[in-house]
PDB file of C-alpha atoms in Angstrom:
ATOM      1  CA  LYS E 271      31.142  31.837 -53.019  1.00 75.00           C
ATOM      2  CA  LYS E 272      29.335  30.311 -55.944  1.00 92.00           C
ATOM      3  CA  PHE E 273      26.685  27.676 -55.310  1.00 94.00           C
ATOM      4  CA  PRO E 274      28.034  24.349 -56.632  1.00 93.00           C
ATOM      5  CA  THR E 275      26.335  22.224 -59.277  1.00 96.00           C
ATOM      6  CA  LYS E 276      24.483  19.443 -57.502  1.00 98.00           C
ATOM      7  CA  LYS E 277      23.885  15.892 -58.715  1.00 98.00           C
ATOM      8  CA  ASN E 278      21.445  13.227 -57.535  1.00 98.00           C
ATOM      9  CA  ILE E 279      23.844  11.955 -54.881  1.00 98.00           C
ATOM     10  CA  ILE E 280      23.262  11.063 -51.238  1.00 98.00           C
ATOM     11  CA  ILE E 281      26.380  10.808 -49.077  1.00 98.00           C
ATOM     12  CA  PHE E 282      27.380   9.410 -45.693  1.00 98.00           C
ATOM     13  CA  THR E 283      30.899  10.112 -44.402  1.00 97.00           C
ATOM     14  CA  GLY E 284      32.767   9.002 -41.300  1.00 94.00           C
ATOM     15  CA  LYS E 285      33.112   5.779 -39.360  1.00 94.00           C
ATOM     16  CA  LEU E 286      30.883   3.151 -40.943  1.00 97.00           C
ATOM     17  CA  ASN E 287      29.515   1.831 -37.661  1.00 96.00           C
ATOM     18  CA  THR E 288      26.309   1.672 -35.624  1.00 96.00           C
ATOM     19  CA  ALA E 289      27.396   4.473 -33.271  1.00 96.00           C
ATOM     20  CA  LYS E 290      27.468   6.809 -36.276  1.00 96.00           C
ATOM     21  CA  GLY E 291      24.186   5.380 -37.620  1.00 97.00           C
ATOM     22  CA  TYR E 292      25.665   3.729 -40.696  1.00 97.00           C
ATOM     23  CA  ASP E 293      23.328   0.747 -40.281  1.00 98.00           C
ATOM     24  CA  ILE E 294      20.338   3.120 -40.306  1.00 98.00           C
ATOM     25  CA  PHE E 295      21.656   4.856 -43.414  1.00 98.00           C
ATOM     26  CA  GLY E 296      22.433   1.575 -45.214  1.00 98.00           C
ATOM     27  CA  LYS E 297      18.984   0.062 -44.685  1.00 98.00           C
ATOM     28  CA  ALA E 298      17.232   3.270 -45.753  1.00 98.00           C
ATOM     29  CA  ILE E 299      19.460   3.933 -48.753  1.00 98.00           C
ATOM     30  CA  LEU E 300      18.861   0.511 -50.310  1.00 98.00           C
ATOM     31  CA  ARG E 301      15.094   1.069 -50.240  1.00 98.00           C
ATOM     32  CA  ILE E 302      15.477   4.604 -51.616  1.00 98.00           C
ATOM     33  CA  LEU E 303      17.735   3.534 -54.478  1.00 98.00           C
ATOM     34  CA  ASN E 304      15.225   0.827 -55.410  1.00 98.00           C
ATOM     35  CA  LYS E 305      12.561   3.546 -55.730  1.00 98.00           C
ATOM     36  CA  PHE E 306      14.704   6.255 -57.377  1.00 98.00           C
ATOM     37  CA  ASP E 307      16.926   4.695 -60.037  1.00 97.00           C
ATOM     38  CA  ASN E 308      18.325   8.096 -61.074  1.00 98.00           C
ATOM     39  CA  TRP E 309      19.947   8.635 -57.634  1.00 98.00           C
ATOM     40  CA  LYS E 310      23.312   7.370 -56.393  1.00 98.00           C
ATOM     41  CA  ALA E 311      24.721   7.003 -52.901  1.00 98.00           C
ATOM     42  CA  TYR E 312      28.220   6.942 -51.445  1.00 98.00           C
ATOM     43  CA  ALA E 313      29.534   5.995 -48.037  1.00 98.00           C
ATOM     44  CA  ILE E 314      33.044   7.257 -47.411  1.00 98.00           C
ATOM     45  CA  GLY E 315      35.000   5.863 -44.493  1.00 96.00           C
ATOM     46  CA  ASN E 316      35.686   2.524 -42.877  1.00 93.00           C
ATOM     47  CA  GLU E 317      35.330   0.537 -39.690  1.00 91.00           C
ATOM     48  CA  ARG E 318      37.366  -2.548 -38.995  1.00 88.00           C
ATOM     49  CA  ARG E 319      35.367  -3.534 -35.902  1.00 91.00           C
ATOM     50  CA  GLU E 320      32.020  -3.865 -37.746  1.00 91.00           C
ATOM     51  CA  THR E 321      30.928  -5.315 -41.051  1.00 89.00           C
ATOM     52  CA  HIS E 322      27.912  -4.172 -43.022  1.00 93.00           C
ATOM     53  CA  ASN E 323      27.069  -5.524 -46.459  1.00 91.00           C
ATOM     54  CA  PHE E 324      24.791  -3.003 -48.115  1.00 96.00           C
ATOM     55  CA  ARG E 325      24.860  -3.722 -51.836  1.00 96.00           C
ATOM     56  CA  HIS E 326      23.140  -1.920 -54.690  1.00 98.00           C
ATOM     57  CA  LYS E 327      24.255  -1.029 -58.202  1.00 98.00           C
ATOM     58  CA  ASN E 328      23.903   2.692 -57.363  1.00 98.00           C
ATOM     59  CA  PHE E 329      25.650   2.516 -53.974  1.00 98.00           C
ATOM     60  CA  LYS E 330      29.417   2.622 -53.536  1.00 98.00           C
ATOM     61  CA  VAL E 331      31.416   2.334 -50.341  1.00 97.00           C
ATOM     62  CA  LEU E 332      34.737   4.170 -50.575  1.00 97.00           C
ATOM     63  CA  ASP E 333      37.572   3.908 -48.067  1.00 95.00           C
ATOM     64  CA  TRP E 334      39.051   6.879 -46.234  1.00 93.00           C
ATOM     65  CA  MET E 335      40.325   9.586 -48.537  1.00 95.00           C
ATOM     66  CA  PRO E 336      42.010  12.959 -48.178  1.00 94.00           C
ATOM     67  CA  HIS E 337      39.841  15.716 -46.731  1.00 92.00           C
ATOM     68  CA  GLU E 338      39.940  17.713 -49.974  1.00 94.00           C
ATOM     69  CA  ASN E 339      38.431  14.759 -51.872  1.00 97.00           C
ATOM     70  CA  ILE E 340      35.586  14.503 -49.371  1.00 96.00           C
ATOM     71  CA  MET E 341      34.904  18.230 -49.831  1.00 96.00           C
ATOM     72  CA  ASN E 342      34.637  17.601 -53.576  1.00 97.00           C
ATOM     73  CA  PHE E 343      31.991  14.942 -52.873  1.00 98.00           C
ATOM     74  CA  TYR E 344      30.044  17.432 -50.724  1.00 98.00           C
ATOM     75  CA  LYS E 345      30.189  19.985 -53.549  1.00 97.00           C
ATOM     76  CA  LYS E 346      28.380  17.667 -55.953  1.00 98.00           C
ATOM     77  CA  SER E 347      26.122  15.806 -53.497  1.00 98.00           C
ATOM     78  CA  SER E 348      22.532  16.936 -52.966  1.00 98.00           C
ATOM     79  CA  ILE E 349      21.849  15.209 -49.646  1.00 98.00           C
ATOM     80  CA  SER E 350      24.134  14.320 -46.748  1.00 98.00           C
ATOM     81  CA  VAL E 351      23.257  12.151 -43.752  1.00 98.00           C
ATOM     82  CA  ALA E 352      24.821  12.305 -40.275  1.00 96.00           C
ATOM     83  CA  CYS E 353      22.498  10.182 -38.137  1.00 95.00           C
ATOM     84  CA  SER E 354      24.677   9.420 -35.118  1.00 94.00           C
ATOM     85  CA  ARG E 355      23.381   7.501 -32.132  1.00 94.00           C
ATOM     86  CA  TRP E 356      26.144   8.660 -29.824  1.00 90.00           C
ATOM     87  CA  GLN E 357      26.555  12.142 -28.361  1.00 89.00           C
ATOM     88  CA  GLU E 358      28.676  13.787 -31.045  1.00 86.00           C
ATOM     89  CA  PRO E 359      31.074  16.268 -29.430  1.00 83.00           C
ATOM     90  CA  PHE E 360      31.041  18.332 -32.628  1.00 79.00           C
ATOM     91  CA  GLY E 361      29.354  17.541 -35.928  1.00 85.00           C
ATOM     92  CA  ARG E 362      32.126  18.295 -38.396  1.00 87.00           C
ATOM     93  CA  THR E 363      30.522  16.161 -41.120  1.00 91.00           C
ATOM     94  CA  ALA E 364      27.215  17.979 -40.752  1.00 91.00           C
ATOM     95  CA  MET E 365      28.853  21.388 -40.651  1.00 90.00           C
ATOM     96  CA  GLU E 366      30.974  20.787 -43.737  1.00 92.00           C
ATOM     97  CA  SER E 367      28.275  19.174 -45.864  1.00 94.00           C
ATOM     98  CA  ALA E 368      25.770  21.933 -45.030  1.00 93.00           C
ATOM     99  CA  ALA E 369      28.349  24.629 -45.838  1.00 92.00           C
ATOM    100  CA  TYR E 370      28.849  23.028 -49.258  1.00 95.00           C
ATOM    101  CA  GLY E 371      25.121  23.246 -49.937  1.00 95.00           C
ATOM    102  CA  CYS E 372      23.929  19.748 -49.094  1.00 97.00           C
ATOM    103  CA  ALA E 373      20.490  19.237 -47.629  1.00 97.00           C
ATOM    104  CA  THR E 374      21.926  17.718 -44.459  1.00 96.00           C
ATOM    105  CA  ILE E 375      19.905  15.296 -42.347  1.00 97.00           C
ATOM    106  CA  THR E 376      21.087  14.757 -38.774  1.00 95.00           C
ATOM    107  CA  SER E 377      20.053  13.201 -35.522  1.00 94.00           C
ATOM    108  CA  ASP E 378      19.757  15.473 -32.497  1.00 91.00           C
ATOM    109  CA  ARG E 379      22.686  13.916 -30.636  1.00 89.00           C
ATOM    110  CA  GLY E 380      25.391  15.914 -28.896  1.00 86.00           C
ATOM    111  CA  GLY E 381      26.775  18.851 -30.860  1.00 82.00           C
ATOM    112  CA  LEU E 382      25.064  18.044 -34.163  1.00 83.00           C
ATOM    113  CA  PRO E 383      22.231  20.591 -33.682  1.00 80.00           C
ATOM    114  CA  GLU E 384      24.807  23.338 -33.028  1.00 81.00           C
ATOM    115  CA  THR E 385      26.730  22.995 -36.300  1.00 80.00           C
ATOM    116  CA  PHE E 386      24.233  24.764 -38.576  1.00 80.00           C
ATOM    117  CA  ASN E 387      20.584  25.898 -38.626  1.00 81.00           C
ATOM    118  CA  ASN E 388      19.115  22.524 -39.480  1.00 84.00           C
ATOM    119  CA  THR E 389      15.523  21.896 -40.512  1.00 84.00           C
ATOM    120  CA  LEU E 390      16.117  18.192 -41.283  1.00 94.00           C
ATOM    121  CA  ILE E 391      16.492  16.578 -37.867  1.00 92.00           C
ATOM    122  CA  LEU E 392      15.348  12.978 -37.477  1.00 94.00           C
ATOM    123  CA  LYS E 393      12.674  12.825 -34.788  1.00 88.00           C
ATOM    124  CA  ASN E 394      12.980   9.026 -34.588  1.00 95.00           C
ATOM    125  CA  LEU E 395      16.392   7.544 -35.185  1.00 96.00           C
ATOM    126  CA  ASP E 396      15.540   4.580 -37.413  1.00 97.00           C
ATOM    127  CA  SER E 397      15.789   3.651 -41.080  1.00 98.00           C
ATOM    128  CA  SER E 398      12.089   4.067 -41.898  1.00 98.00           C
ATOM    129  CA  HIS E 399      12.025   7.672 -40.660  1.00 98.00           C
ATOM    130  CA  LEU E 400      15.254   8.448 -42.491  1.00 98.00           C
ATOM    131  CA  GLU E 401      13.827   6.912 -45.659  1.00 98.00           C
ATOM    132  CA  LYS E 402      10.631   8.999 -45.397  1.00 98.00           C
ATOM    133  CA  LEU E 403      12.573  12.214 -44.867  1.00 98.00           C
ATOM    134  CA  ILE E 404      14.902  11.589 -47.811  1.00 98.00           C
ATOM    135  CA  ILE E 405      11.966  10.671 -50.055  1.00 98.00           C
ATOM    136  CA  LYS E 406      10.144  13.837 -48.996  1.00 98.00           C
ATOM    137  CA  ILE E 407      12.982  16.071 -50.162  1.00 98.00           C
ATOM    138  CA  ILE E 408      13.723  14.029 -53.287  1.00 98.00           C
ATOM    139  CA  LYS E 409      10.095  14.329 -54.394  1.00 98.00           C
ATOM    140  CA  ASN E 410       9.971  18.062 -53.644  1.00 98.00           C
ATOM    141  CA  ASN E 411      12.803  19.520 -55.705  1.00 97.00           C
ATOM    142  CA  LYS E 412      11.814  23.076 -54.768  1.00 97.00           C
ATOM    143  CA  LEU E 413      12.181  22.238 -51.060  1.00 97.00           C
ATOM    144  CA  LEU E 414      15.490  20.430 -51.706  1.00 98.00           C
ATOM    145  CA  LYS E 415      16.956  23.461 -53.526  1.00 97.00           C
ATOM    146  CA  LYS E 416      15.651  25.845 -50.864  1.00 96.00           C
ATOM    147  CA  ILE E 417      17.301  23.888 -48.024  1.00 96.00           C
ATOM    148  CA  GLN E 418      20.553  23.551 -49.982  1.00 96.00           C
ATOM    149  CA  LYS E 419      20.756  27.302 -50.610  1.00 95.00           C
ATOM    150  CA  ILE E 420      19.865  28.182 -47.014  1.00 93.00           C
ATOM    151  CA  ASN E 421      22.641  25.891 -45.753  1.00 92.00           C
ATOM    152  CA  PHE E 422      25.133  27.247 -48.286  1.00 93.00           C
ATOM    153  CA  ASN E 423      24.374  30.912 -47.584  1.00 90.00           C
ATOM    154  CA  ASN E 424      24.075  30.742 -43.784  1.00 86.00           C
ATOM    155  CA  VAL E 425      27.267  29.141 -42.510  1.00 80.00           C
ATOM    156  CA  LEU E 426      27.475  29.468 -38.720  1.00 70.00           C
ATOM    157  CA  HIS E 427      31.092  28.371 -38.389  1.00 62.00           C
ATOM    158  CA  GLN E 428      33.860  29.150 -40.845  1.00 63.00           C
ATOM    159  CA  ILE E 429      35.029  25.724 -41.980  1.00 58.00           C
ATOM    160  CA  SER E 430      38.682  26.469 -42.682  1.00 69.00           C
ATOM    161  CA  PHE E 431      39.179  28.137 -39.291  1.00 70.00           C
ATOM    162  CA  LEU E 432      37.418  25.391 -37.322  1.00 66.00           C
ATOM    163  CA  THR E 433      38.817  22.412 -39.201  1.00 72.00           C
ATOM    164  CA  ASN E 434      42.361  23.772 -38.872  1.00 79.00           C
ATOM    165  CA  LYS E 435      41.777  24.329 -35.163  1.00 79.00           C
ATOM    166  CA  ILE E 436      40.379  20.816 -34.695  1.00 79.00           C
ATOM    167  CA  ASP E 437      43.187  19.254 -36.744  1.00 83.00           C
ATOM    168  CA  ASN E 438      45.846  21.180 -34.785  1.00 84.00           C
ATOM    169  CA  LEU E 439      44.353  20.087 -31.455  1.00 84.00           C
ATOM    170  CA  LYS E 440      44.199  16.468 -32.633  1.00 82.00           C
ATOM    171  CA  ASN E 441      47.758  16.489 -33.988  1.00 85.00           C
ATOM    172  CA  ASN E 442      49.066  18.193 -30.851  1.00 84.00           C
ATOM    173  CA  TYR E 443      47.359  15.596 -28.669  1.00 79.00           C
ATOM    174  CA  LEU E 444      48.644  12.702 -30.766  1.00 77.00           C
ATOM    175  CA  SER E 445      52.217  14.029 -30.776  1.00 80.00           C
ATOM    176  CA  LYS E 446      52.173  14.191 -26.949  1.00 78.00           C
ATOM    177  CA  LYS E 447      50.874  10.618 -26.672  1.00 66.00           C
ATOM    178  CA  ILE E 448      53.719   9.220 -28.807  1.00 61.00           C
TER     179      ILE E 448
END
């Protein structure tokens, strides 16, 4: 494995709803992008039941896309955020982004702490604490690189094996429901 080239990108992937903490991310990211003009942010996913209007010239919301495309975003992103409020059964987003060398910030909900050896866990699940944590690692490039390399080199779960297993279970379940 070769460590990927990282850009000044912060990413949020998954359902864009309050259960997943998208509102927390959106509020924090607007303030961060106002302070750091050389950074960009992406939210990838959708949610038809909720509407959030976070707008900034350096922030793009992209609809669902193939898994391979999301992996390509993780490869180039420096920071990933998975700040769920609900008890995540398994933190696939956190696991994948950490394995691709993102400094991955998570909440401590459900299975998120079990997906990788995380040092960036939000103690308080709100936008001001998320903003402070992101700013801390943006301002300390040495710390950012150190966390990225630790995540990249210390994968707890082999992504291809686990994602295939999860996808097969999901597809098997869905085929029985139809």
